[in-house]
Amino acid sequence: MNNLYADITIGALFILGLIGFISGEFIISSALFAVATTASNINLNRKHRETVQLSID
C-alpha cells in the first residue's frame, strides 16, 4: 500500500507541475517537476535495492 501512496503523490506533483506550466508559473512548475523526479528516482532506487537484496539471499 505504501507504493500506491508514493505513486499518487508523484502523479499529483506531476499534474500540478503541468498546470503550473500551462498557467505561466514556470518557477513553481520547475520546482514541482524537480520534486516529482527526485521522489520517483528515490522510489525506484529503493525498489531496485530490495530486489537485489532478495536475489542475493
PDB file of C-alpha atoms in Angstrom:
ATOM      1  CA  MET A   1       0.000   0.000   0.000  1.00  0.00           C
ATOM      2  CA  ASN A   2       2.970   2.307   0.541  1.00  0.00           C
ATOM      3  CA  ASN A   3       3.827   2.223  -3.173  1.00  0.00           C
ATOM      4  CA  LEU A   4       0.287   3.308  -4.023  1.00  0.00           C
ATOM      5  CA  TYR A   5       0.627   6.447  -1.908  1.00  0.00           C
ATOM      6  CA  ALA A   6       4.013   7.211  -3.434  1.00  0.00           C
ATOM      7  CA  ASP A   7       2.637   6.777  -6.956  1.00  0.00           C
ATOM      8  CA  ILE A   8      -0.354   9.009  -6.199  1.00  0.00           C
ATOM      9  CA  THR A   9       1.908  11.685  -4.711  1.00  0.00           C
ATOM     10  CA  ILE A  10       4.303  11.632  -7.667  1.00  0.00           C
ATOM     11  CA  GLY A  11       1.407  11.751 -10.125  1.00  0.00           C
ATOM     12  CA  ALA A  12      -0.216  14.656  -8.288  1.00  0.00           C
ATOM     13  CA  LEU A  13       3.055  16.603  -8.278  1.00  0.00           C
ATOM     14  CA  PHE A  14       3.468  15.987 -12.000  1.00  0.00           C
ATOM     15  CA  ILE A  15      -0.093  17.110 -12.801  1.00  0.00           C
ATOM     16  CA  LEU A  16       0.319  20.216 -10.636  1.00  0.00           C
ATOM     17  CA  GLY A  17       3.577  20.936 -12.465  1.00  0.00           C
ATOM     18  CA  LEU A  18       1.786  20.711 -15.822  1.00  0.00           C
ATOM     19  CA  ILE A  19      -0.981  23.022 -14.626  1.00  0.00           C
ATOM     20  CA  GLY A  20       1.603  25.479 -13.338  1.00  0.00           C
ATOM     21  CA  PHE A  21       3.493  25.341 -16.637  1.00  0.00           C
ATOM     22  CA  ILE A  22       0.353  25.957 -18.677  1.00  0.00           C
ATOM     23  CA  SER A  23      -0.663  28.893 -16.481  1.00  0.00           C
ATOM     24  CA  GLY A  24       2.760  30.514 -16.876  1.00  0.00           C
ATOM     25  CA  GLU A  25       4.196  29.901 -13.414  1.00  0.00           C
ATOM     26  CA  PHE A  26       7.456  28.484 -14.684  1.00  0.00           C
ATOM     27  CA  ILE A  27       9.435  28.661 -11.434  1.00  0.00           C
ATOM     28  CA  ILE A  28       6.788  26.805  -9.455  1.00  0.00           C
ATOM     29  CA  SER A  29       6.266  24.222 -12.188  1.00  0.00           C
ATOM     30  CA  SER A  30      10.025  23.650 -12.444  1.00  0.00           C
ATOM     31  CA  ALA A  31      10.214  23.089  -8.692  1.00  0.00           C
ATOM     32  CA  LEU A  32       7.277  20.661  -8.821  1.00  0.00           C
ATOM     33  CA  PHE A  33       8.839  18.731 -11.704  1.00  0.00           C
ATOM     34  CA  ALA A  34      12.136  18.550  -9.801  1.00  0.00           C
ATOM     35  CA  VAL A  35      10.425  17.220  -6.667  1.00  0.00           C
ATOM     36  CA  ALA A  36       8.451  14.665  -8.687  1.00  0.00           C
ATOM     37  CA  THR A  37      11.593  13.489 -10.479  1.00  0.00           C
ATOM     38  CA  THR A  38      13.583  13.210  -7.268  1.00  0.00           C
ATOM     39  CA  ALA A  39      10.800  11.329  -5.486  1.00  0.00           C
ATOM     40  CA  SER A  40      10.406   8.972  -8.436  1.00  0.00           C
ATOM     41  CA  ASN A  41      14.138   8.224  -8.558  1.00  0.00           C
ATOM     42  CA  ILE A  42      14.296   7.612  -4.818  1.00  0.00           C
ATOM     43  CA  ASN A  43      11.333   5.248  -5.091  1.00  0.00           C
ATOM     44  CA  LEU A  44      12.924   3.347  -7.999  1.00  0.00           C
ATOM     45  CA  ASN A  45      16.266   3.052  -6.197  1.00  0.00           C
ATOM     46  CA  ARG A  46      14.558   1.624  -3.117  1.00  0.00           C
ATOM     47  CA  LYS A  47      12.722  -0.951  -5.237  1.00  0.00           C
ATOM     48  CA  HIS A  48      15.974  -1.871  -7.003  1.00  0.00           C
ATOM     49  CA  ARG A  49      17.832  -2.337  -3.709  1.00  0.00           C
ATOM     50  CA  GLU A  50      15.059  -4.546  -2.346  1.00  0.00           C
ATOM     51  CA  THR A  51      15.159  -6.806  -5.417  1.00  0.00           C
ATOM     52  CA  VAL A  52      18.951  -7.031  -5.351  1.00  0.00           C
ATOM     53  CA  GLN A  53      18.988  -7.915  -1.659  1.00  0.00           C
ATOM     54  CA  LEU A  54      16.306 -10.530  -2.164  1.00  0.00           C
ATOM     55  CA  SER A  55      18.152 -12.174  -5.039  1.00  0.00           C
ATOM     56  CA  ILE A  56      21.402 -12.484  -3.062  1.00  0.00           C
ATOM     57  CA  ASP A  57      19.760 -14.345  -0.185  1.00  0.00           C
TER      58      ASP A  57
END
